[in-house]
Short mmCIF file of C-alpha atoms and ligand atoms in Angstrom, two decimals:
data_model
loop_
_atom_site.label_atom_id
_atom_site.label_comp_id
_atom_site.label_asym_id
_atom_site.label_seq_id
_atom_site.Cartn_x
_atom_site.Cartn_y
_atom_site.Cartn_z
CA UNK A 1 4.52 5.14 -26.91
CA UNK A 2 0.85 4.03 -27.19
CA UNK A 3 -0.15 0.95 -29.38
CA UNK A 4 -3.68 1.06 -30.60
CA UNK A 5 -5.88 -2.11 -32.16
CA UNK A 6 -8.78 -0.88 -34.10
CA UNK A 7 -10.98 -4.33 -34.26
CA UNK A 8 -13.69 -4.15 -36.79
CA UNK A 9 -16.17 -6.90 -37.51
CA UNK A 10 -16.69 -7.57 -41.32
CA UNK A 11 -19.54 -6.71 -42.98
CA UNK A 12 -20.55 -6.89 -39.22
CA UNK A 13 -24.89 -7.83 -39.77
CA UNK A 14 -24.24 -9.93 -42.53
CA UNK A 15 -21.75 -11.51 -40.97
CA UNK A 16 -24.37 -12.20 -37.82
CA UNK A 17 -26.92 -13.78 -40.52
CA UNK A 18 -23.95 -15.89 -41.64
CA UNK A 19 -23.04 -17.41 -38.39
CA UNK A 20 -26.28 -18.92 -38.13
CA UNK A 21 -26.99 -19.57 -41.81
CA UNK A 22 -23.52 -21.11 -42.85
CA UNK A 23 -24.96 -21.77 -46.94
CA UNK A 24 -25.01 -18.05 -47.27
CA UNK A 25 -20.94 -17.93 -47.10
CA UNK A 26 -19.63 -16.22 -49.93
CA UNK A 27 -23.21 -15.59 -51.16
CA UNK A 28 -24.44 -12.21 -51.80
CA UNK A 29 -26.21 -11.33 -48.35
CA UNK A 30 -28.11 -7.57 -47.44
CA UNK A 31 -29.71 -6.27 -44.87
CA UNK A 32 -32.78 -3.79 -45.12
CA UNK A 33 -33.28 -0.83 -42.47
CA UNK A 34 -36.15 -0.46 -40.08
CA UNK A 35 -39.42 -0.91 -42.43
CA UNK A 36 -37.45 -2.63 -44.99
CA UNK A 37 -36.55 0.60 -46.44
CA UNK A 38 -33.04 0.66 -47.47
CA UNK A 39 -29.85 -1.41 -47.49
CA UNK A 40 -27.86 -0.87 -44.46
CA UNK A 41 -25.54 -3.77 -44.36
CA UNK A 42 -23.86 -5.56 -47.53
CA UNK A 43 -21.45 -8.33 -47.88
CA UNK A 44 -18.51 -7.85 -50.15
CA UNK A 45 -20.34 -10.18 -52.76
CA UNK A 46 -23.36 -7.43 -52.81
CA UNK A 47 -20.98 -4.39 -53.06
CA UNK A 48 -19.28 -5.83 -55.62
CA UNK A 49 -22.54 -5.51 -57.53
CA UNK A 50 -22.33 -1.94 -56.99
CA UNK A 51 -25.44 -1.59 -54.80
CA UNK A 52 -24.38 1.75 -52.66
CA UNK A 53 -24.97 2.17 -48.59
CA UNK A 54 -28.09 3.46 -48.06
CA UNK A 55 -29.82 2.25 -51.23
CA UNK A 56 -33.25 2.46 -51.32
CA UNK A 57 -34.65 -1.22 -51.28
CA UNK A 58 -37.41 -0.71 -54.07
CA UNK A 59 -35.15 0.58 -56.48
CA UNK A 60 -32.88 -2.22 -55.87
CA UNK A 61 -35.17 -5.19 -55.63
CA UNK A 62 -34.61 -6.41 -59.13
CA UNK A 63 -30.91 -6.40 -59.23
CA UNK A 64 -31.15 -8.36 -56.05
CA UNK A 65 -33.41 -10.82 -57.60
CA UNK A 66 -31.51 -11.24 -60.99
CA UNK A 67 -28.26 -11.72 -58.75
CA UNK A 68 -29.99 -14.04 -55.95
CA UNK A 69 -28.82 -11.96 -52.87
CA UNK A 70 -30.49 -12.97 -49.59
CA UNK A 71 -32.48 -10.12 -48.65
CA UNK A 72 -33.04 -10.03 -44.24
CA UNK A 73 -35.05 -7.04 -42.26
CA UNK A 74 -32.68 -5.98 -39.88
CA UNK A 75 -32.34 -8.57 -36.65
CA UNK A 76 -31.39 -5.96 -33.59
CA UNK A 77 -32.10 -8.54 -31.32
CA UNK A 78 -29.27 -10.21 -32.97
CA UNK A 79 -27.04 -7.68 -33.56
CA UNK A 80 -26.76 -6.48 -30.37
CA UNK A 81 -26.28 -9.64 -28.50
CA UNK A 82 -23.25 -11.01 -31.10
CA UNK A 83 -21.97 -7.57 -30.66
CA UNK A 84 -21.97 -7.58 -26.81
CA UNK A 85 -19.97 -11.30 -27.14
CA UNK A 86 -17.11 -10.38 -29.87
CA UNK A 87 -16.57 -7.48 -27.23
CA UNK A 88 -16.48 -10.19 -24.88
CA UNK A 89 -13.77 -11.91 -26.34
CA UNK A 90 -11.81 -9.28 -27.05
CA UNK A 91 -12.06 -7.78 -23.66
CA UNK A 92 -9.80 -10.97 -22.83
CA UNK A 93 -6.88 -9.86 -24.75
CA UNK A 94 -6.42 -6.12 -22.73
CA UNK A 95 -7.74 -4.61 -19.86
CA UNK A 96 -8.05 -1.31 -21.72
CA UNK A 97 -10.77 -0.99 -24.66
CA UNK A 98 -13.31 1.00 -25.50
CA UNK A 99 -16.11 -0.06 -27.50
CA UNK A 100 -16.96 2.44 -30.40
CA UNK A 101 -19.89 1.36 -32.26
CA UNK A 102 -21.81 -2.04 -32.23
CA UNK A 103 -18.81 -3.49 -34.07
CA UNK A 104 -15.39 -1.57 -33.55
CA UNK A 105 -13.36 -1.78 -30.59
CA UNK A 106 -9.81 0.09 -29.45
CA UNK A 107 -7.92 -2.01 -27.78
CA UNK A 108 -4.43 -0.58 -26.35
CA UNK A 109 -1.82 -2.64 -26.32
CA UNK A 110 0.49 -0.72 -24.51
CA UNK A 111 3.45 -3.01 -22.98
CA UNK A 112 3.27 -5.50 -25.52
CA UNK A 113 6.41 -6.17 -27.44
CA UNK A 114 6.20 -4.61 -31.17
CA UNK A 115 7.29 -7.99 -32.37
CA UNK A 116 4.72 -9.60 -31.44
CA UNK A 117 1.69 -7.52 -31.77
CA UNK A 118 0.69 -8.98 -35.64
CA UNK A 119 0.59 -12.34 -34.46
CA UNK A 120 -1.52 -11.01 -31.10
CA UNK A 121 -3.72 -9.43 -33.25
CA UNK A 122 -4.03 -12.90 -35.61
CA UNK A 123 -4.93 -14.61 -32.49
CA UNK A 124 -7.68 -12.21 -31.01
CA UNK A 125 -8.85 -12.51 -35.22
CA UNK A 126 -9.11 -16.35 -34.27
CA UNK A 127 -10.71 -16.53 -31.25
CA UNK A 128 -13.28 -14.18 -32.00
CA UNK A 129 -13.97 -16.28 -35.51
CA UNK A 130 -13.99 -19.20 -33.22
CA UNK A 131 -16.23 -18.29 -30.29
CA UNK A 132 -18.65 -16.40 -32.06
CA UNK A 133 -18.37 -16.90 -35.82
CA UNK A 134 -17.57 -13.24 -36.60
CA UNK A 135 -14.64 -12.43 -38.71
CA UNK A 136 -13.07 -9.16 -38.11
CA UNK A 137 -10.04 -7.41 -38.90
CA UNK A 138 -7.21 -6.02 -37.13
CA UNK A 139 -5.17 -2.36 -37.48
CA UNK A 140 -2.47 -1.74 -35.14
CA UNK A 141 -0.82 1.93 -35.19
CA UNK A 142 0.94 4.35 -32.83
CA UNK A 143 -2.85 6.68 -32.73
CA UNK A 144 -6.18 6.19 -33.13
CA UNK A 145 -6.29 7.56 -36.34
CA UNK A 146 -3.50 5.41 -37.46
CA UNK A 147 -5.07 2.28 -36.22
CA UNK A 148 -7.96 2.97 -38.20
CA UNK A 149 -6.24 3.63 -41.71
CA UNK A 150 -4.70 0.28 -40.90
CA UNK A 151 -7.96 -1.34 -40.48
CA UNK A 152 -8.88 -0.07 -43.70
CA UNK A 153 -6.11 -1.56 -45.36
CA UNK A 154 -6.27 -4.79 -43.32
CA UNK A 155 -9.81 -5.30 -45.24
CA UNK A 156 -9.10 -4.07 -48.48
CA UNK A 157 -5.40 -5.22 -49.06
CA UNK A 158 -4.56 -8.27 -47.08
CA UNK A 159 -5.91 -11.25 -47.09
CA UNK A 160 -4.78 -11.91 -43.31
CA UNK A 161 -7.09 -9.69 -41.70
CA UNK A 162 -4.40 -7.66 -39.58
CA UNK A 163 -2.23 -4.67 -40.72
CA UNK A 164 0.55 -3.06 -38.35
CA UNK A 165 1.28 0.99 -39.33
CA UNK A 166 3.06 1.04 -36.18
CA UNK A 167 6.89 2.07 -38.04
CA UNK A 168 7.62 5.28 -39.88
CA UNK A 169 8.33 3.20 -43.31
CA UNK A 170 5.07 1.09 -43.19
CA UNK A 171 3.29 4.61 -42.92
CA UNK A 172 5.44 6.07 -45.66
CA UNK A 173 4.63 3.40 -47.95
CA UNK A 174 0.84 3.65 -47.06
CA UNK A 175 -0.53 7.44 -46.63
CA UNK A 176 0.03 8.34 -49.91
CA UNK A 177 -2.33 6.13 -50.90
CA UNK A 178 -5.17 6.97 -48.67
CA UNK A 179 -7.07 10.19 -49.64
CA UNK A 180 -7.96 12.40 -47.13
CA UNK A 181 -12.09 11.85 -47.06
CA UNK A 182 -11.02 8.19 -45.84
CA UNK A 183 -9.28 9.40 -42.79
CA UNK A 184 -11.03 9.32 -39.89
CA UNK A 185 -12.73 12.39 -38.49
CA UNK A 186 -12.66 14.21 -42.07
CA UNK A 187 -15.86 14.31 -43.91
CA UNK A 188 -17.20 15.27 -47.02
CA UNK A 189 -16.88 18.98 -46.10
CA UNK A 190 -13.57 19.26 -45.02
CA UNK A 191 -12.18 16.51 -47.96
CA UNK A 192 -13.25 19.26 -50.34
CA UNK A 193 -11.91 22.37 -48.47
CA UNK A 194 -8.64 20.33 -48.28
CA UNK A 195 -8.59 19.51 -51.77
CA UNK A 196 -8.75 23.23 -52.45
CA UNK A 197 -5.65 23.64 -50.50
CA UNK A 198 -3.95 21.30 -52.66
CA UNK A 199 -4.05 18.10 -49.78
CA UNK A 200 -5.09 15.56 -51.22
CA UNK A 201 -3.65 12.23 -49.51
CA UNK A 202 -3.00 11.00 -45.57
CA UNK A 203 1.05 11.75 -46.69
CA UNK A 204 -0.43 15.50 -48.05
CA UNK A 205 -2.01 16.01 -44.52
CA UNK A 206 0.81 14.86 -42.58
CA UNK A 207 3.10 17.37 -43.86
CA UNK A 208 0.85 20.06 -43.68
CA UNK A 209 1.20 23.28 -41.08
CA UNK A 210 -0.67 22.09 -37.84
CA UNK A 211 -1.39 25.92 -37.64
CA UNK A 212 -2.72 26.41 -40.88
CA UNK A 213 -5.02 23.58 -40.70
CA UNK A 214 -6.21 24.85 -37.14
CA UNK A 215 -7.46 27.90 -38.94
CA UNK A 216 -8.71 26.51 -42.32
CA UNK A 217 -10.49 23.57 -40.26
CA UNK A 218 -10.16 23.63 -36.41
CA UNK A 219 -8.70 22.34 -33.40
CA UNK A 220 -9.84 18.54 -34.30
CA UNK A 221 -8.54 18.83 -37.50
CA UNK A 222 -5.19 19.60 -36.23
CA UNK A 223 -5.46 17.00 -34.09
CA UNK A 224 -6.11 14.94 -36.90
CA UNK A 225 -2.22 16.05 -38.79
CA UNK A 226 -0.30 15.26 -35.12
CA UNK A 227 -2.32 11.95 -35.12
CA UNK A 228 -0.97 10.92 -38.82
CA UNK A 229 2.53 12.30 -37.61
CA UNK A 230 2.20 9.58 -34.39
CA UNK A 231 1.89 11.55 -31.98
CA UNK A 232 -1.12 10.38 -30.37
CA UNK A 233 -3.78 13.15 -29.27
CA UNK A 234 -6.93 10.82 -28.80
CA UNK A 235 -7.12 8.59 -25.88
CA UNK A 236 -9.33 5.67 -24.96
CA UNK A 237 -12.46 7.02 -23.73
CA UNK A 238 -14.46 5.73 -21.26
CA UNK A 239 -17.77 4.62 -22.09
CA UNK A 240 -20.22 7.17 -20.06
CA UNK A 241 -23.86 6.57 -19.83
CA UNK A 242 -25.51 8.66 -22.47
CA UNK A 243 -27.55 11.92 -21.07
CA UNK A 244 -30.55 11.28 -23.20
CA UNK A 245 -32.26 8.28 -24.36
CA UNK A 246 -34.46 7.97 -27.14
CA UNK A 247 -37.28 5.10 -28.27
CA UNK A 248 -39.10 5.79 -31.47
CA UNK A 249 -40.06 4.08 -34.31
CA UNK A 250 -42.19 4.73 -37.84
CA UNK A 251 -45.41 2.34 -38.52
CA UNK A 252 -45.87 0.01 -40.52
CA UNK A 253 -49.31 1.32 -41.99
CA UNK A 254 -50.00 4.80 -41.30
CA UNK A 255 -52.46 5.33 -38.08
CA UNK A 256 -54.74 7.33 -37.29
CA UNK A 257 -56.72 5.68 -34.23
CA UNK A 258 -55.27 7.10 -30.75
CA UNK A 259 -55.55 3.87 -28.29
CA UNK A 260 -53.33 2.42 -31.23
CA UNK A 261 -50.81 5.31 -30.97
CA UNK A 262 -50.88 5.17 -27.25
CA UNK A 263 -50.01 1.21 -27.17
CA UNK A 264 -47.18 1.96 -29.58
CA UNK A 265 -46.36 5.05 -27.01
CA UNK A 266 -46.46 2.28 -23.89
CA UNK A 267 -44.12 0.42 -25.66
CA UNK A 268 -41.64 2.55 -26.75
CA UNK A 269 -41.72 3.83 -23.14
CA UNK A 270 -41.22 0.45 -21.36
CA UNK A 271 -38.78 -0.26 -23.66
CA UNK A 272 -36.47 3.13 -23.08
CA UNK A 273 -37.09 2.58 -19.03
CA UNK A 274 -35.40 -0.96 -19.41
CA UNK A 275 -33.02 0.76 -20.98
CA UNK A 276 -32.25 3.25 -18.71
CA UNK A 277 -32.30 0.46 -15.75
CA UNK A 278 -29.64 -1.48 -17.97
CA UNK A 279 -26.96 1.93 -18.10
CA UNK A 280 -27.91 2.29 -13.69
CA UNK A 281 -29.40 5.68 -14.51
CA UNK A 282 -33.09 7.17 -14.08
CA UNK A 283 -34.32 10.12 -15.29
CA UNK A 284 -35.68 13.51 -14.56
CA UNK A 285 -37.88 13.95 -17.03
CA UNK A 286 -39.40 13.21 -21.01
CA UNK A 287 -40.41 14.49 -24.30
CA UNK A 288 -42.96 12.68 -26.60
CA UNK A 289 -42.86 13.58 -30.61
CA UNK A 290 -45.39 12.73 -32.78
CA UNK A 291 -45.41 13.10 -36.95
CA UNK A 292 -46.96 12.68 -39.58
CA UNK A 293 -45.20 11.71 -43.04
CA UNK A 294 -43.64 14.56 -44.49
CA UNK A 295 -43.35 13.16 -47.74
CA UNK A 296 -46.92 12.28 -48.59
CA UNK A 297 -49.01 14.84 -49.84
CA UNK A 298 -51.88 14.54 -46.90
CA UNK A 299 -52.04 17.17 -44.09
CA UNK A 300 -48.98 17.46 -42.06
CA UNK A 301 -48.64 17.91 -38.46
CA UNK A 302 -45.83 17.47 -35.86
CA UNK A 303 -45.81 18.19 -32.31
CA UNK A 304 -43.91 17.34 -29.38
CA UNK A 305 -44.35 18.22 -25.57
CA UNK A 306 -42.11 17.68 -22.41
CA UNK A 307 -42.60 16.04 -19.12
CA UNK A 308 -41.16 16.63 -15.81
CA UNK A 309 -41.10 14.14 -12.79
CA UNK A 310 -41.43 15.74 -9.26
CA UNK A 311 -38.78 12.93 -7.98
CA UNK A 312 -36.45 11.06 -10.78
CA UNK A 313 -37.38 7.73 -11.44
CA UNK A 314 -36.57 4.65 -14.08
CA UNK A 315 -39.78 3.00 -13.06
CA UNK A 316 -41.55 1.72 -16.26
CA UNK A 317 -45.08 2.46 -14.62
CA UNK A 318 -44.41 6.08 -14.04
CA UNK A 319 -42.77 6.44 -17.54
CA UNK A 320 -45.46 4.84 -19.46
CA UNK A 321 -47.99 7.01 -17.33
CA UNK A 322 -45.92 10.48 -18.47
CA UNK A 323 -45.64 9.47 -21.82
CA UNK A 324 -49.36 8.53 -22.55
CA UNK A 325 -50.53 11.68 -21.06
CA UNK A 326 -47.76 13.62 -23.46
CA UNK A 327 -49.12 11.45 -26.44
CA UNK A 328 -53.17 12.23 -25.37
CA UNK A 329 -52.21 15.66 -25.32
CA UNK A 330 -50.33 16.18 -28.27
CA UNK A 331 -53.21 13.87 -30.38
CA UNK A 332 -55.54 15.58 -32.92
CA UNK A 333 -58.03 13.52 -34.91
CA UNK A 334 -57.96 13.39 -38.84
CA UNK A 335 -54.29 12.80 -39.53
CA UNK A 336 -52.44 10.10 -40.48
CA UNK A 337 -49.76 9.00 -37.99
CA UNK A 338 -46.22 7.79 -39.21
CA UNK A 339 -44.04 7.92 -36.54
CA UNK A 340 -43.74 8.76 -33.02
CA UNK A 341 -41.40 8.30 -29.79
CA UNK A 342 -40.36 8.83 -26.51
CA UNK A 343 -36.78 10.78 -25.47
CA UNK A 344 -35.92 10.25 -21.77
CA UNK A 345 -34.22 13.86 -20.79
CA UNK A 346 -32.14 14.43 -17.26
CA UNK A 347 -30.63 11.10 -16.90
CA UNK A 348 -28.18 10.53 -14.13
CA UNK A 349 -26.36 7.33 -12.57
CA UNK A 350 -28.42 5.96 -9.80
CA UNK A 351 -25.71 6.87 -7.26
CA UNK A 352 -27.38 9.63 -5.66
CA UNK A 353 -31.22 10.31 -5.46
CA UNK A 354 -33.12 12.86 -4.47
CA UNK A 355 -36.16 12.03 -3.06
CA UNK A 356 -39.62 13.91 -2.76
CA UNK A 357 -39.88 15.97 0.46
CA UNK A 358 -43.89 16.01 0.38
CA UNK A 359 -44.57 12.49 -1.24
CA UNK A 360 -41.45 10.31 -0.20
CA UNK A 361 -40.87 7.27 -2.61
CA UNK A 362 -40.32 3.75 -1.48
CA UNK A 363 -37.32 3.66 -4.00
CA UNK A 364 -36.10 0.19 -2.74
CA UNK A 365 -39.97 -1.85 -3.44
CA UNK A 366 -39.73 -0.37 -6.87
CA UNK A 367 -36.55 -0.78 -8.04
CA UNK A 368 -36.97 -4.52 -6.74
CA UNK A 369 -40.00 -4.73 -8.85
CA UNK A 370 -38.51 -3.29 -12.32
CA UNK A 371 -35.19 -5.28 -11.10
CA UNK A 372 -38.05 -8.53 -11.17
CA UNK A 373 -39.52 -7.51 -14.42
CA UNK A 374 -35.86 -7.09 -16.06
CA UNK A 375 -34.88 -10.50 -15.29
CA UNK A 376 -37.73 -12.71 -16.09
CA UNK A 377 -37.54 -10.79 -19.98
CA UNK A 378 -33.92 -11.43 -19.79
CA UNK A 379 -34.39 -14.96 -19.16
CA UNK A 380 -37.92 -15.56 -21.19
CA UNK A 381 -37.25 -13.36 -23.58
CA UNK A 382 -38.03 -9.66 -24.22
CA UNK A 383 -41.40 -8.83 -23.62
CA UNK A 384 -42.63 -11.69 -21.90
CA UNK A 385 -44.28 -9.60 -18.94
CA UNK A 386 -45.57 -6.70 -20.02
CA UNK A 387 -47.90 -3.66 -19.35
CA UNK A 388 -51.57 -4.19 -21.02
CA UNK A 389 -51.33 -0.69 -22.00
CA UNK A 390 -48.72 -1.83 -24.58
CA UNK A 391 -51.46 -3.95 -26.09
CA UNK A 392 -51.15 -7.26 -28.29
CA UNK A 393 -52.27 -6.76 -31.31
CA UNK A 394 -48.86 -4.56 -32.70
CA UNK A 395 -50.64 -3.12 -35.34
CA UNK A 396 -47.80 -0.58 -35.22
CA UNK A 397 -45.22 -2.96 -35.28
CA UNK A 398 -42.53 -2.34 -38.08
CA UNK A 399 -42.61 -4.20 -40.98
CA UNK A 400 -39.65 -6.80 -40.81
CA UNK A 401 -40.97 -9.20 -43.52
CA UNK A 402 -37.81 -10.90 -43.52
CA UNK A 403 -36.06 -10.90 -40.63
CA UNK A 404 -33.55 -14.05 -39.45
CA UNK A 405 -34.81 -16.23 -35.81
CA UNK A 406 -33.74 -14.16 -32.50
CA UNK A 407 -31.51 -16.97 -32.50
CA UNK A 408 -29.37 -16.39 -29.22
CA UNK A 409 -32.05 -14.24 -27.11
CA UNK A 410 -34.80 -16.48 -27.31
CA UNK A 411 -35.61 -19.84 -26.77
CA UNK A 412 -37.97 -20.59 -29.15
CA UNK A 413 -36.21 -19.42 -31.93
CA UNK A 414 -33.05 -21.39 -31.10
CA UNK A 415 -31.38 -22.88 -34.39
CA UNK A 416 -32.69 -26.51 -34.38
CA UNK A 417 -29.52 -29.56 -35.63
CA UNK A 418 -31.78 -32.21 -37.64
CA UNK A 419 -29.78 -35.49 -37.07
CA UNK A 420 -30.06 -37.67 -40.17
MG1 MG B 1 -17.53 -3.04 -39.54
#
C-alpha cells in the first residue's frame, strides 16, 4: 500500500518575511498582490481578524492600521528561492516527490515502517524549520486525497504539526468532520450539487455509490470517493515542463507612450526566454496581448497577435525582436495602457532541434551566449546584463511600495548582523 506526505509550508509568504524579520513572530503579518492590490498571504494572527483571501487592500487598510499588521508587496524573488530550498530539504527524506505548488510537496513514503512515519514526518518538520526557517506541516494517508485532509487537520487541530490518517479508525474518527467543499478536488460547484444529494461530509462521500457520483459529477469525482475509501487512484506525477509560458504584468500608472510599452514588452520577453532556458525548452513561436483597463470608464481596447519562428529558438535576442514587432503592431495611439504580456507558444525540451534548411543556425554560439548571460544574473543578480531595449527608467514597473530586501538572491540586499 502507498504512504503519501502532503508537506505544506505555513502561511508559506509570511512565513518567508518572518525568517528574515524574526520581531514579526506571532505578529499580524500580510502580504499584498502584484500592485499592492489585494491580500494574498495572511498569518494566522491576520485571519483571526477576519480579513478574507483575496481582500481588496483599500478596503482593508484601516483595520490593518488599527490592529498594527505589517503590510509587505509581494517578494517573488523571495518566494521562489525559499521555496526551491524547503523542497531541497525535503527532497532528502525520499527519492520520490513531486512538488505541487510553490509550497506543497508529496512525498511517498512507500517502504517505511507505519510506526515510524509520525516521528519521520516530525523530523523532516525540523529540519526544514531548521535549515530554512519555514514551518510546515505534515499529513500522512494511504492517497493523495487523504494526505491532504490530514494536512488540514495537522494545521488546524494539532499543535505538532503532523497528522497520520493512514488506519481505518483515525479516518473514521475524522471524515465526518470534514465537509465535502474542503476535500480536495471538490469546489464550490460540486459542494453544492453534493449537498443536494444529501452528502454533506468526507464520511457522506465515502459511502456514497462510485457510480452514482460518476454520473452526477464525473470520472474525477469518483476518483475522489475510492481515494477517501484508500484506495489510491492518484499517483505522483512527474513534473513536465509546461507547454506554454507566459510573462505579463499590469502598470503601475496607466501608459500611453509606445517606446514605454515596448521596454516593458523587452522585458517581459527576456524575462520568459530565461525562463524557458531554465525548464531546457525553446519555443516555436509567441503571442503578445495588450489591454487597456476594463474597469475605468475611458475607451477600451484589447488586442493580441501571434508570432511564428522559421527555426525554434530560446534566444532572448530573437524573442525580444518577435515580441516588439507584435507590440508595434498591435499599438494604437490615444489609449491608456494597463497591462500587457508576452505568452511563449510551441515549447519543447531542447532534445531534438530542427534546424532551418535555407538559413542554418549556429545553435551551439548562441546557446553559449544566453548560457553566459544566465549565469552572470544568477550570480550578480537578476538583471544585471541586460538588453537596452528593456530600458532603465521602469516607468512600468509595478508598484511594490513595500516589499521586504531580495534577501537570498542578491547581494546587496543581504540581511546585515549589527554587532553591539
Ligand atoms: Mg501553504
Amino acid at each position: 500500500m502507498p504512504v503519501f506526505a502532503l508537506c505544506d509550508a505555513n502561511n508559506f509568504y509570511a512565513s518567508c518575511e518572518r525568517v528574515f524579520n524574526p520581531a514579526l513572530e506571532n505578529r499580524p503579518v500580510a502580504v499584498l498582490s502584484n500592485n499592492d492590490g489585494c491580500i494574498i498571504a495572511r498569518s494566522n494572527e491576520v485571519k483571526a481578524l477576519g480579513i478574507p483571501m483575496g481582500a481588496p487592500w483599500h478596503q482593508y487598510k484601516a483595520l490593518c492600521a488599527q490592529h498594527q499588521v505589517t503590510v509587505f508587496s509581494s517578494n517573488y524573488a523571495l518566494y521562489g528561492d525559499m521555496s526551491a530550498r524547503v523542497m531541497r530539504c525535503l527532497a532528502t527524506f525520499t527519492p520520490n516527490i513531486e512538488i505541487y505548488s510553490i509550497d506543497e510537496a508529496f512525498l511517498l513514503l512507500n517502504g517505511f515502517e507505519s510506526s515510524h512515519l509520525v516521528r519521520y514526518a516530525e523530523e523532516m518538520r525540523q529540519i526544514v524549520r531548521q535549515w530554512t526557517g519555514i514551518p510546515i506541516s505534515v499529513g500522512i494517508g494511504p492517497t493523495k486525497t487523504l494526505a491532504k485532509i490530514a494536512n488540514l487537520i495537522a494545521k488546524k487541530r494539532t499543535t505538532s504539526g503532523v497528522f497520520d490518517l493512514c488506519d481505518r479508525t483515525g479516518q473514521d474518527h475524522v471524515l465526518p468532520t470534514i465537509t465535502v467543499g474542503e476535500i480536495w478536488g471538490i469546489g464550490r460547484r460540486w459542494a453544492a450539487k453534493l449537498k443536494g444529494l444529501g452528502i454533506h461530509t468526507a464520511a457522506d462521500l465515502r459511502e456514497a455509490k462510485p457510480a452514482v457520483i460518476r454520473q452526477e459529477l464525473n470520472v474525477v469525482g469518483e476518483h475522489i470517493v475510492h481515494e477517501l475509501r484508500g484506495i489510491a487512484c492518484l499517483e505522483l506525477e512527474a513534473i513536465e515542463p509546461k507547454k506554454t509560458l507566459m510573462v505579463s504584468r499590469s502598470f503601475r500608472h496607466l501608459v500611453i507612450a509606445e517606446p514605454i510599452l515596448l521596454e516593458a514588452i523587452s522585458a517581459y520577453a527576456a524575462r520568459a526566454s530565461e525562463k524557458l532556458r531554465q525548464q531546457r525548452s525553446h519555443c516555436g513561436g509567441l503571442s503578445v496581448f495588450l489591454q487597456t483597463n476594463q474597469f475605468r470608464p475611458s475607451p477600451q481596447y484589447k488586442n493580441s497577435c501571434v508570432w511564428s519562428f522559421d527555426c525554434v529558438t530560446n534566444d532572448t535576442r530573437e524573442i525580444m525582436h518577435a515580441a516588439r514587432r507584435c507590440l508595434s503592431a498591435l499599438f494604437k495611439p490615444g489609449f491608456e495602457y494597463h497591462k500587457c504580456g508576452v505568452m511563449l507558444l510551441d515549447i519543447a525540451p531542447d532534445t531534438f532541434i530542427q534546424n532551418n534548411l535555407f538559413q542554418p543556425k549556429d545553435h551551439q554560439r548562441c546557446d553559449a551566449l544566453m548560457a553566459t548571460i544566465d549565469r552572470i544574473n544568477q550570480r550578480m543578480g537578476s538583471g544585471t546584463l541586460r538588453f537596452a531595449a528593456q530600458g532603465m527608467r521602469g516607468d512600468w514597473q509595478m508598484k511594490q511600495q513595500w516589499r521586504s530586501p531580495r534577501y537570498t538572491t542578491r547581494l546587496k540586499e543581504l540581511p546585515k548582523v549589527k554587532c553591539q
